[in-house]
Coordinates of C-alpha atoms in Angstrom, one line a residue:
M1 CA -53.7 34.7 29.1
N2 CA -53.2 38.2 31.3
E3 CA -52.1 41.2 29.7
T4 CA -48.5 42.9 31.1
I5 CA -50.3 46.7 32.4
A6 CA -47.4 49.3 31.7
L7 CA -48.1 51.8 34.9
P8 CA -45.5 55.1 35.5
L9 CA -43.4 55.3 37.6
S10 CA -43.5 58.4 40.4
L11 CA -41.7 60.4 42.1
R12 CA -42.6 58.5 45.1
D13 CA -41.8 54.7 42.8
Y14 CA -37.8 55.8 42.2
W15 CA -37.6 57.0 45.7
Q16 CA -38.1 53.7 47.1
I17 CA -36.0 51.8 44.6
F18 CA -33.3 53.9 44.7
W19 CA -33.6 53.6 49.5
L20 CA -34.3 49.7 48.1
R21 CA -31.1 49.8 46.1
K22 CA -28.3 52.2 48.5
V23 CA -26.2 49.5 48.7
A24 CA -25.4 48.7 44.7
F25 CA -25.4 52.9 44.7
F26 CA -23.3 54.2 47.9
V27 CA -20.6 51.0 47.1
P28 CA -19.7 52.2 43.8
F29 CA -20.0 55.8 44.8
L30 CA -17.8 55.8 47.5
L31 CA -14.8 53.7 45.8
T32 CA -15.3 56.1 42.4
I33 CA -15.0 59.4 45.0
A34 CA -12.4 57.8 46.9
V35 CA -10.1 56.7 43.9
G36 CA -11.0 60.4 42.4
L37 CA -10.3 62.2 45.6
A38 CA -6.8 60.2 46.1
F39 CA -5.9 60.6 42.0
A40 CA -6.0 64.5 42.2
L41 CA -3.9 65.5 45.5
L42 CA -1.0 62.4 45.5
L43 CA -0.6 63.6 41.6
P44 CA 2.7 65.8 41.8
P45 CA 1.4 69.9 41.4
V46 CA 2.8 71.7 38.2
Y47 CA 4.3 74.6 37.3
R48 CA 3.6 77.2 34.4
S49 CA 6.6 80.4 34.1
E50 CA 6.4 82.8 30.5
A51 CA 8.0 85.3 29.3
T52 CA 7.3 87.6 26.9
V53 CA 8.9 88.7 24.1
T54 CA 7.6 91.9 21.1
I55 CA 8.4 92.5 17.7
E56 CA 9.8 95.7 16.7
G57 CA 10.1 96.7 13.4
Q58 CA 13.1 98.7 12.1
A59 CA 13.6 102.5 12.5
L60 CA 14.6 103.2 8.8
P61 CA 12.3 103.1 6.7
S62 CA 13.0 100.0 4.1
D63 CA 13.7 101.9 1.1
I64 CA 16.4 104.1 3.0
V65 CA 17.6 100.9 3.8
E66 CA 17.3 97.5 3.7
T67 CA 18.1 94.6 6.0
T68 CA 19.8 92.0 4.1
V69 CA 17.8 88.7 6.9
T70 CA 15.2 87.4 5.3
G71 CA 12.3 84.8 5.8
Y72 CA 9.1 84.9 8.4
V73 CA 9.5 85.7 11.6
Q74 CA 7.4 82.4 12.5
E75 CA 10.2 80.4 10.2
R76 CA 12.5 82.6 12.1
I77 CA 10.9 80.8 15.4
A78 CA 10.6 77.5 14.6
K79 CA 14.5 77.4 13.6
L80 CA 15.4 79.0 16.3
R81 CA 14.0 76.3 18.4
N82 CA 15.1 73.3 15.9
Q83 CA 18.9 75.1 17.6
I84 CA 18.0 76.2 20.8
L85 CA 16.5 73.1 22.1
T86 CA 19.3 70.3 20.7
Y87 CA 18.8 67.1 22.1
E88 CA 22.6 67.9 23.7
T89 CA 21.0 71.5 25.5
R90 CA 17.8 70.0 26.0
I91 CA 20.7 67.4 28.6
D92 CA 22.6 71.2 29.8
L93 CA 19.6 72.6 30.8
A94 CA 18.5 69.9 32.6
R95 CA 21.1 69.4 34.4
E96 CA 22.2 72.8 35.2
H97 CA 18.8 73.3 36.5
S98 CA 18.6 70.5 38.4
L99 CA 15.1 68.7 36.5
Y100 CA 14.2 65.2 37.2
T101 CA 17.5 64.7 38.7
D102 CA 16.8 61.3 39.7
R103 CA 16.9 60.0 35.7
I104 CA 19.9 62.1 34.2
S105 CA 21.9 59.1 34.1
S106 CA 20.0 56.2 34.0
D107 CA 17.7 57.7 30.8
P108 CA 18.6 61.0 29.1
S109 CA 17.0 60.4 26.8
Y110 CA 13.2 59.7 29.4
V111 CA 15.1 63.7 29.8
A112 CA 15.7 64.9 26.9
Q113 CA 11.9 64.4 25.6
A114 CA 10.4 65.0 29.0
V115 CA 12.2 69.2 28.0
N116 CA 11.2 68.8 24.8
Q117 CA 7.0 68.5 26.0
S118 CA 7.7 70.8 29.3
A119 CA 8.9 74.4 26.6
E120 CA 6.4 75.5 24.8
I121 CA 6.4 79.1 22.3
A122 CA 3.1 80.7 21.1
T123 CA 3.1 83.0 18.3
S124 CA 0.8 86.2 18.8
D125 CA -0.6 87.2 15.6
V126 CA -2.4 90.2 14.5
R127 CA -4.3 90.9 10.7
A128 CA -2.4 93.8 9.6
L129 CA -2.6 95.8 6.5
D130 CA 0.7 95.8 4.6
P131 CA 1.5 98.4 2.2
Q132 CA 3.6 96.6 0.1
V133 CA 1.0 93.7 -0.9
T134 CA -2.5 94.0 -1.7
G135 CA -5.0 93.0 0.9
E136 CA -4.7 92.4 4.3
R137 CA -1.9 89.6 6.0
Y138 CA -1.3 88.2 9.2
A139 CA 1.5 89.6 11.0
T140 CA 3.2 87.8 14.4
V141 CA 4.1 90.9 17.0
A142 CA 5.3 89.3 19.6
F143 CA 5.8 85.4 20.7
T144 CA 5.6 83.6 24.9
V145 CA 8.2 81.6 25.7
A146 CA 6.6 78.9 28.5
F147 CA 8.4 76.4 30.7
S148 CA 6.4 73.7 33.6
A149 CA 8.4 72.4 36.1
S150 CA 7.5 70.5 39.6
T151 CA 9.0 74.0 41.4
A152 CA 7.9 77.5 40.9
R153 CA 11.8 78.3 41.4
Q154 CA 12.0 75.9 38.3
A155 CA 9.0 77.1 35.9
R156 CA 11.0 81.0 35.9
D157 CA 14.3 79.9 35.8
V158 CA 14.1 77.6 32.8
A159 CA 12.5 80.2 30.8
Q160 CA 14.4 83.5 31.3
D161 CA 16.9 80.9 30.3
L162 CA 15.3 79.7 27.1
T163 CA 13.7 83.9 27.0
D164 CA 17.8 85.1 27.5
R165 CA 19.1 81.7 24.5
F166 CA 16.2 82.8 21.5
L167 CA 17.4 87.2 22.3
E168 CA 20.6 86.1 22.1
L169 CA 20.7 84.3 19.6
H170 CA 18.5 85.6 17.5
R171 CA 21.2 89.2 18.0
L172 CA 23.5 86.7 16.5
T173 CA 22.2 84.6 14.3
R174 CA 20.8 88.1 12.5
E175 CA 24.4 89.9 12.8
E176 CA 26.4 86.6 11.0
Q177 CA 23.5 85.9 8.8
T178 CA 24.2 90.0 7.3
A179 CA 28.4 89.2 7.7
D180 CA 27.6 86.9 6.1
V181 CA 26.1 88.9 2.7
T182 CA 28.7 91.1 3.0
R183 CA 31.5 88.5 2.9
F184 CA 29.9 86.3 0.1
L185 CA 29.4 89.2 -1.7
E186 CA 32.9 90.6 -1.3
E187 CA 34.3 87.0 -2.3
E188 CA 31.9 87.5 -6.1
A189 CA 32.8 90.8 -6.0
E190 CA 36.5 89.5 -5.6
A191 CA 36.3 86.1 -8.3
L192 CA 34.6 89.4 -10.7
R193 CA 37.8 91.7 -10.3
L194 CA 40.2 89.7 -11.1
E195 CA 38.4 87.4 -13.6
I196 CA 37.8 91.8 -15.1
V197 CA 42.1 91.7 -14.2
D198 CA 42.2 88.8 -17.0
L199 CA 39.5 90.5 -19.9
E200 CA 41.5 93.2 -19.6
A201 CA 44.7 91.5 -19.9
S202 CA 43.4 89.5 -23.1
L203 CA 42.2 93.0 -25.3
A204 CA 45.5 94.1 -24.2
E205 CA 47.1 91.4 -25.4
F206 CA 44.4 91.4 -28.7
K207 CA 44.4 95.3 -30.0
Q208 CA 48.4 94.6 -29.6
E209 CA 48.7 92.3 -31.6
Q210 CA 45.7 93.5 -34.1
L211 CA 46.6 96.6 -33.4
R212 CA 46.7 98.1 -37.1
Q213 CA 43.3 96.4 -37.3
L214 CA 41.2 97.0 -35.0
P215 CA 38.1 98.4 -36.0
E216 CA 38.2 101.4 -34.8
L217 CA 41.1 102.0 -37.9
M218 CA 39.1 100.8 -40.7
D219 CA 38.4 104.1 -41.4
I220 CA 41.7 105.4 -41.6
N221 CA 43.3 101.5 -43.3
L222 CA 40.1 103.5 -45.9
Q223 CA 42.3 105.8 -46.4
L224 CA 45.3 104.5 -46.4
F225 CA 44.8 102.4 -49.0
E226 CA 43.1 104.9 -51.0
R227 CA 46.6 107.5 -50.2
T228 CA 49.0 104.7 -51.9
E229 CA 46.8 103.9 -54.8
Q230 CA 46.6 107.7 -55.4
E231 CA 51.0 107.9 -55.0
I232 CA 51.3 104.0 -56.4
E233 CA 49.2 106.0 -60.0
R234 CA 51.7 108.9 -59.5
T235 CA 54.6 107.0 -59.8
S236 CA 53.7 104.7 -62.3
E237 CA 53.2 108.2 -64.0
S238 CA 56.4 109.1 -62.6
L239 CA 57.9 105.6 -63.4
R240 CA 56.8 105.9 -67.5
G241 CA 57.8 109.6 -67.8
L242 CA 61.4 108.6 -66.1
S243 CA 62.2 105.8 -68.4
D244 CA 60.7 107.8 -71.7
R245 CA 63.3 110.4 -70.9
L246 CA 65.6 108.0 -70.3
N247 CA 65.2 106.8 -73.4
T248 CA 65.4 109.6 -75.4
L249 CA 68.2 110.8 -73.8
Q250 CA 70.1 107.2 -75.0
A251 CA 69.5 107.7 -78.3
E252 CA 70.2 110.8 -78.1
L253 CA 73.6 109.9 -76.0
S254 CA 74.6 107.1 -79.2
L255 CA 74.2 109.7 -81.9
T256 CA 77.1 111.7 -79.4
E257 CA 80.3 110.8 -79.9
P258 CA 82.2 111.5 -77.0
Y259 CA 85.3 112.9 -78.0
K260 CA 85.9 116.6 -79.1
S261 CA 85.9 116.1 -82.9
V262 CA 88.7 116.4 -85.3
T263 CA 88.9 118.6 -87.8
T264 CA 91.0 118.4 -91.4
E265 CA 93.4 120.7 -92.4
E266 CA 90.9 122.7 -94.7
G267 CA 88.6 123.1 -91.6
N268 CA 85.9 120.6 -91.8
I269 CA 85.3 118.1 -89.7
L270 CA 86.4 113.9 -89.8
L271 CA 83.2 111.3 -89.3
S272 CA 84.0 108.5 -88.3
G273 CA 82.8 105.0 -89.8
N274 CA 79.6 105.1 -86.6
E275 CA 79.6 108.8 -87.1
K276 CA 78.4 108.9 -90.7
L277 CA 76.0 106.2 -90.1
S278 CA 74.3 107.2 -87.3
S279 CA 74.1 110.5 -88.6
L280 CA 72.4 109.8 -92.4
T281 CA 70.4 107.1 -90.4
A282 CA 69.0 109.9 -88.6
Q283 CA 68.6 111.8 -91.7
L284 CA 66.9 108.9 -92.9
L285 CA 64.3 108.6 -89.5
R286 CA 63.5 112.4 -91.0
A287 CA 63.0 112.1 -94.2
S288 CA 60.6 109.3 -94.1
A289 CA 58.8 110.3 -92.2
R290 CA 58.1 113.5 -95.3
Y291 CA 58.6 111.7 -97.5
S292 CA 57.1 108.2 -99.4
A293 CA 60.0 105.9 -99.5
A294 CA 60.0 105.9 -103.2
H295 CA 61.1 109.3 -102.6
P296 CA 64.6 110.3 -104.2
N297 CA 66.2 111.7 -101.3
V298 CA 65.3 108.2 -99.1
K299 CA 66.2 106.0 -101.7
R300 CA 70.3 107.3 -101.4
L301 CA 70.1 107.6 -98.0
R302 CA 69.6 104.2 -98.4
R303 CA 71.3 103.2 -101.1
E304 CA 74.8 104.9 -99.2
I305 CA 73.7 103.4 -95.0
S306 CA 73.1 100.3 -96.6
L307 CA 77.0 100.3 -98.3
L308 CA 78.1 102.1 -95.1
A309 CA 77.2 99.6 -93.2
Q310 CA 79.0 96.8 -95.0
E311 CA 82.4 98.0 -94.1
Q312 CA 80.9 98.3 -90.5
P313 CA 81.3 95.9 -88.2
G314 CA 78.9 94.1 -85.1
Q315 CA 75.0 95.8 -85.5
S316 CA 75.4 97.1 -88.8
R317 CA 74.6 94.8 -90.5
R318 CA 71.7 94.8 -88.9
I319 CA 70.7 98.5 -89.4
D320 CA 69.7 98.2 -93.5
S321 CA 67.0 95.7 -92.8
I322 CA 65.6 97.7 -89.9
M323 CA 65.2 100.3 -91.8
S324 CA 63.6 98.7 -94.7
D325 CA 61.1 97.3 -92.2
L326 CA 60.5 100.7 -90.5
I327 CA 60.3 102.6 -93.8
N328 CA 57.7 99.9 -94.9
L329 CA 55.9 100.9 -91.5
Q330 CA 56.0 104.1 -91.9
E331 CA 54.5 104.1 -95.4
K332 CA 51.7 101.0 -94.5
L333 CA 51.0 104.0 -91.4
R334 CA 50.6 106.2 -93.9
T335 CA 48.7 105.0 -96.0
A336 CA 46.3 103.3 -92.7
R337 CA 46.4 107.3 -91.3
S338 CA 44.8 108.4 -95.1
R339 CA 41.6 105.9 -94.0
F340 CA 40.8 106.1 -90.5
S341 CA 40.6 107.9 -87.7
D342 CA 43.9 108.5 -85.4
D343 CA 42.6 106.3 -82.9
H344 CA 41.9 103.2 -85.2
P345 CA 43.4 100.4 -83.6
Q346 CA 45.3 99.4 -86.3
V347 CA 46.9 103.5 -86.0
K348 CA 47.7 102.1 -82.8
Q349 CA 48.9 99.0 -84.3
L350 CA 51.4 99.9 -86.1
E351 CA 52.8 103.2 -84.1
D352 CA 53.4 100.5 -81.4
S353 CA 55.2 98.9 -84.5
I354 CA 57.3 102.5 -85.7
A355 CA 58.4 102.8 -81.7
A356 CA 59.8 99.5 -80.9
L357 CA 61.7 99.7 -84.7
Q358 CA 63.1 102.9 -83.6
R359 CA 64.3 101.3 -79.4
G360 CA 65.8 98.2 -81.7
L361 CA 67.4 100.6 -84.2
Q362 CA 68.6 102.9 -80.7
T363 CA 70.3 100.2 -80.2
V364 CA 72.0 98.8 -82.2
L365 CA 73.2 102.7 -83.1
V366 CA 74.6 102.5 -79.5
A367 CA 76.6 99.0 -79.9
N368 CA 77.9 100.0 -83.0
N369 CA 78.9 103.3 -80.6
G370 CA 80.3 101.1 -78.2
A371 CA 82.5 99.6 -81.0
T372 CA 84.3 101.8 -82.0
D373 CA 87.3 102.6 -84.6
R374 CA 89.0 104.7 -81.6
T375 CA 90.7 102.3 -78.7
I376 CA 89.0 105.2 -75.5
T377 CA 91.7 105.5 -73.6
V378 CA 90.8 108.6 -71.4
P379 CA 87.6 109.6 -71.1
P380 CA 84.8 111.4 -73.0
D381 CA 86.0 115.6 -73.2
N382 CA 82.7 116.4 -75.2
P383 CA 81.4 118.7 -73.4
R384 CA 77.7 117.3 -74.9
Y385 CA 78.5 114.0 -74.6
V386 CA 79.5 113.7 -71.4
G387 CA 75.8 116.7 -70.2
L388 CA 74.1 113.8 -71.4
K389 CA 75.4 110.2 -70.3
T390 CA 75.3 112.4 -66.6
Q391 CA 71.1 113.6 -67.7
V392 CA 71.3 109.7 -68.2
D393 CA 73.1 107.9 -65.1
A394 CA 70.4 110.8 -63.2
T395 CA 67.5 109.1 -64.7
E396 CA 68.1 105.6 -64.5
T397 CA 69.0 106.2 -61.0
N398 CA 65.8 107.7 -59.9
I399 CA 63.8 104.4 -62.3
S400 CA 65.8 102.6 -59.7
A401 CA 64.7 104.9 -56.5
E402 CA 61.0 105.2 -58.2
R403 CA 60.8 101.5 -58.6
N404 CA 62.4 101.0 -55.4
K405 CA 59.6 103.6 -54.2
L406 CA 57.1 101.5 -56.2
E407 CA 57.8 98.2 -55.1
K408 CA 57.7 99.1 -51.3
L409 CA 53.9 100.9 -51.9
Q410 CA 53.3 98.1 -53.1
E411 CA 53.5 96.3 -50.6
R412 CA 51.9 99.0 -48.2
L413 CA 49.9 98.5 -50.0
T414 CA 48.9 94.5 -50.2
E415 CA 48.8 95.5 -46.3
Y416 CA 46.2 98.0 -46.1
E417 CA 44.1 95.7 -48.2
E418 CA 45.1 92.8 -45.9
R419 CA 43.8 94.8 -42.6
L420 CA 40.7 95.5 -44.1
F421 CA 40.1 92.3 -45.3
N422 CA 41.4 90.5 -42.0
T423 CA 38.7 93.3 -40.3
P424 CA 35.9 91.8 -40.1
A425 CA 37.0 88.9 -37.9
V426 CA 38.8 91.2 -36.1
E427 CA 35.8 92.7 -35.3
R428 CA 34.0 89.6 -34.3
D429 CA 36.8 88.6 -32.0
Y430 CA 37.2 91.7 -30.0
K431 CA 33.6 92.4 -29.4
S432 CA 33.0 89.0 -27.7
L433 CA 35.7 89.8 -25.3
S434 CA 34.6 93.3 -25.5
R435 CA 31.4 91.8 -25.0
D436 CA 32.0 90.0 -22.1
Y437 CA 34.2 92.5 -20.7
D438 CA 31.3 94.6 -21.2
N439 CA 28.9 92.0 -19.2
S440 CA 31.9 91.9 -16.0
T441 CA 31.7 95.2 -14.9
A442 CA 28.8 95.9 -15.0
K443 CA 28.0 93.1 -13.2
Y444 CA 30.8 94.1 -10.3
R445 CA 29.4 97.5 -10.8
D446 CA 26.2 95.7 -9.5
L447 CA 27.7 93.9 -6.3
K448 CA 29.8 97.2 -5.3
E449 CA 25.9 98.9 -5.2
K450 CA 25.0 95.0 -3.2
I451 CA 28.2 95.6 -1.0
L452 CA 27.6 98.9 0.0
Q453 CA 23.6 97.8 0.9
A454 CA 24.8 94.8 2.6
R455 CA 27.6 97.3 4.6
L456 CA 24.5 99.6 5.6
A457 CA 21.8 96.5 6.4
E458 CA 25.2 94.8 9.0
S459 CA 26.0 98.7 10.2
L460 CA 21.8 98.8 10.6
E461 CA 21.5 95.3 13.0
L462 CA 24.9 96.5 14.7
G463 CA 22.9 100.0 15.8
E464 CA 20.4 98.1 16.7
R465 CA 17.6 100.0 14.4
A466 CA 17.2 97.1 12.2
E467 CA 14.1 94.2 13.3
K468 CA 14.5 93.9 17.2
W469 CA 13.5 91.5 19.8
V470 CA 12.5 93.0 23.2
L471 CA 11.3 91.2 26.6
V472 CA 8.4 92.5 28.3
S473 CA 7.5 90.2 30.0
P474 CA 10.8 88.5 31.4
A475 CA 9.7 85.0 33.1
Y476 CA 8.5 85.1 37.1
I477 CA 7.3 82.8 39.7
P478 CA 3.6 81.2 39.6
S479 CA 1.4 81.4 42.5
L480 CA -0.1 78.5 42.1
P481 CA 0.4 74.8 40.2
D482 CA -0.6 74.9 36.7
S483 CA -1.9 71.8 36.4
P484 CA -3.3 69.3 37.8
N485 CA -6.7 71.0 38.9
R486 CA -7.2 69.3 42.1
L487 CA -11.2 70.6 41.6
G488 CA -11.6 70.3 38.4
I489 CA -10.7 66.8 39.5
S490 CA -13.3 66.2 42.2
L491 CA -15.6 67.3 40.7
L492 CA -15.0 64.7 37.9
A493 CA -14.9 62.0 40.3
V494 CA -18.2 62.9 41.7
L495 CA -19.7 62.8 38.1
A496 CA -18.8 59.6 37.8
A497 CA -19.3 58.5 41.4
S498 CA -22.8 60.2 40.8
L499 CA -22.9 57.6 37.4
L500 CA -21.7 55.0 39.0
G501 CA -24.3 54.8 42.0
L502 CA -26.8 54.3 39.4
V503 CA -25.7 52.0 36.7
G504 CA -24.8 50.1 40.0
V505 CA -29.1 51.0 41.3
T506 CA -29.9 50.3 37.3
I507 CA -28.2 47.0 37.6
A508 CA -29.5 45.8 40.6
E509 CA -33.7 46.3 40.3
Y510 CA -33.3 44.3 36.4
S511 CA -32.0 41.4 38.3
D512 CA -34.3 41.2 41.1
T513 CA -37.6 39.8 40.6
T514 CA -38.8 40.0 43.3
V515 CA -42.6 41.2 44.1
R516 CA -42.8 44.0 45.9
G517 CA -45.9 46.8 46.4
S518 CA -49.5 46.9 44.5
R519 CA -47.9 48.3 41.0
M520 CA -45.5 45.1 40.6
L521 CA -48.6 42.4 41.2
T522 CA -50.3 44.8 39.2
V523 CA -47.8 45.1 36.4
A524 CA -47.0 41.0 36.9
A525 CA -50.8 39.7 37.4
G526 CA -52.4 42.0 34.4
A527 CA -55.0 43.1 36.4
P528 CA -54.8 45.3 39.6
P529 CA -55.2 43.1 43.3
L530 CA -59.2 43.0 44.7
A531 CA -57.7 44.7 47.9
M532 CA -54.4 45.2 50.0
I533 CA -53.6 44.5 53.4
G534 CA -50.8 46.6 55.5
D535 CA -48.3 46.0 57.6
L536 CA -49.2 43.0 59.6
Q537 CA -46.9 43.0 63.3
A538 CA -47.3 39.7 64.7
S539 CA -48.0 40.7 68.4
R540 CA -45.4 39.7 71.0
S541 CA -46.4 37.2 74.5

């Protein structure tokens, strides 16, 4: 079995193969060239025009006047593109600039999509150092607005129209945004002002209702409370003094006849029964204070009073028993003082009992004087009696006045005590209202400052000292179409035609089994031929 021999192909062999299969090469080559050139020549031209806009920062430093327009430049450009290239705007651009006139009415969606795809917005970014941020960042310094159309003039007109819309909408948007910020702050400030007015009214009403219990008046109320207590003490002391004086005056008045004494022819003064009784009682009080109950004078006076009291009507009979009790108590007091000091409780108790009996005795004597033997039909004429009576009346009037004063002072003291008691609760409510008022006023002042800054920012925008978009390169009329690239398409067609021709040659070569030449014979037989016969030309007779 012969082995297959692999022989290398030379350049001459390749040429022979190519020449032999030239039809398989040139047919696809020429067809591909024809199709490529036709495609390059028949594609409609597309012209592209663009305008360049630079972004200039605000003229004044941001630490002096800060703008109220927020957001990155790229973000604002994207928002403006969406606002400008809406569905209706794209249709209007097509109608205004006669784009896709054959399909505006029949297929507006296609026109809108085509306009959107033909418009291009590209930003130009640079690396920059931000003094307010650590490290570098990318800053947008410019952007381009481009449009592609079937004619150069349409491309220029639409690109310029879009650029003008960008610039105008950017200006209006910044002015509107700064005005919106100012208007928003002013509305908030007005609402806060009305709230402050309500809080002021609430505070004023609260102060009016709790005028005497406010925290700042606590010291004054405390002073008034202490002063009232002192005045109550003085009034009580004065009232006690007046009461003692009244008792003394009444006792002296009870022992004084309202009329002048009646004398006999011998010059002796005639005493009534009550007068005798009062005189004897006074003598007995003086004697019992000096002597014991067993003293002869004390016994004599007690016997005379007892006999005289039995002859008198009304309360006179009680005088004898009261005097007996009084003398016994005085005897006990004398004994107690000999054993104890004056501050001893037993001594104090006996003194109080004796004072009570003395007041009771004076009451009985006054009652007896009221039931005098004479019928009083004329006013008293005894000067001493009249003077004592006047002093008693004046003292009673003073006591009544002092009691009224004491009652008022007690009421005032209760009022001051209630004020001091209610002050903590009033202070809590007052602080709550004051805190709300202070917070609202602080917010209002802060809002007024922000409104001033917002108005400065608005003036900055209106004065064109803020960030500006400047058209540095208007849209132009392109002299050459941007697409299609006819030369590139032609070159690609030649390259594709060559590849297809070589593929055709390769397929034709490997599909043909005919043996040609010594090389193929050597490969097929496995051994080189012994001899080669050249081409024989048949003779013609």
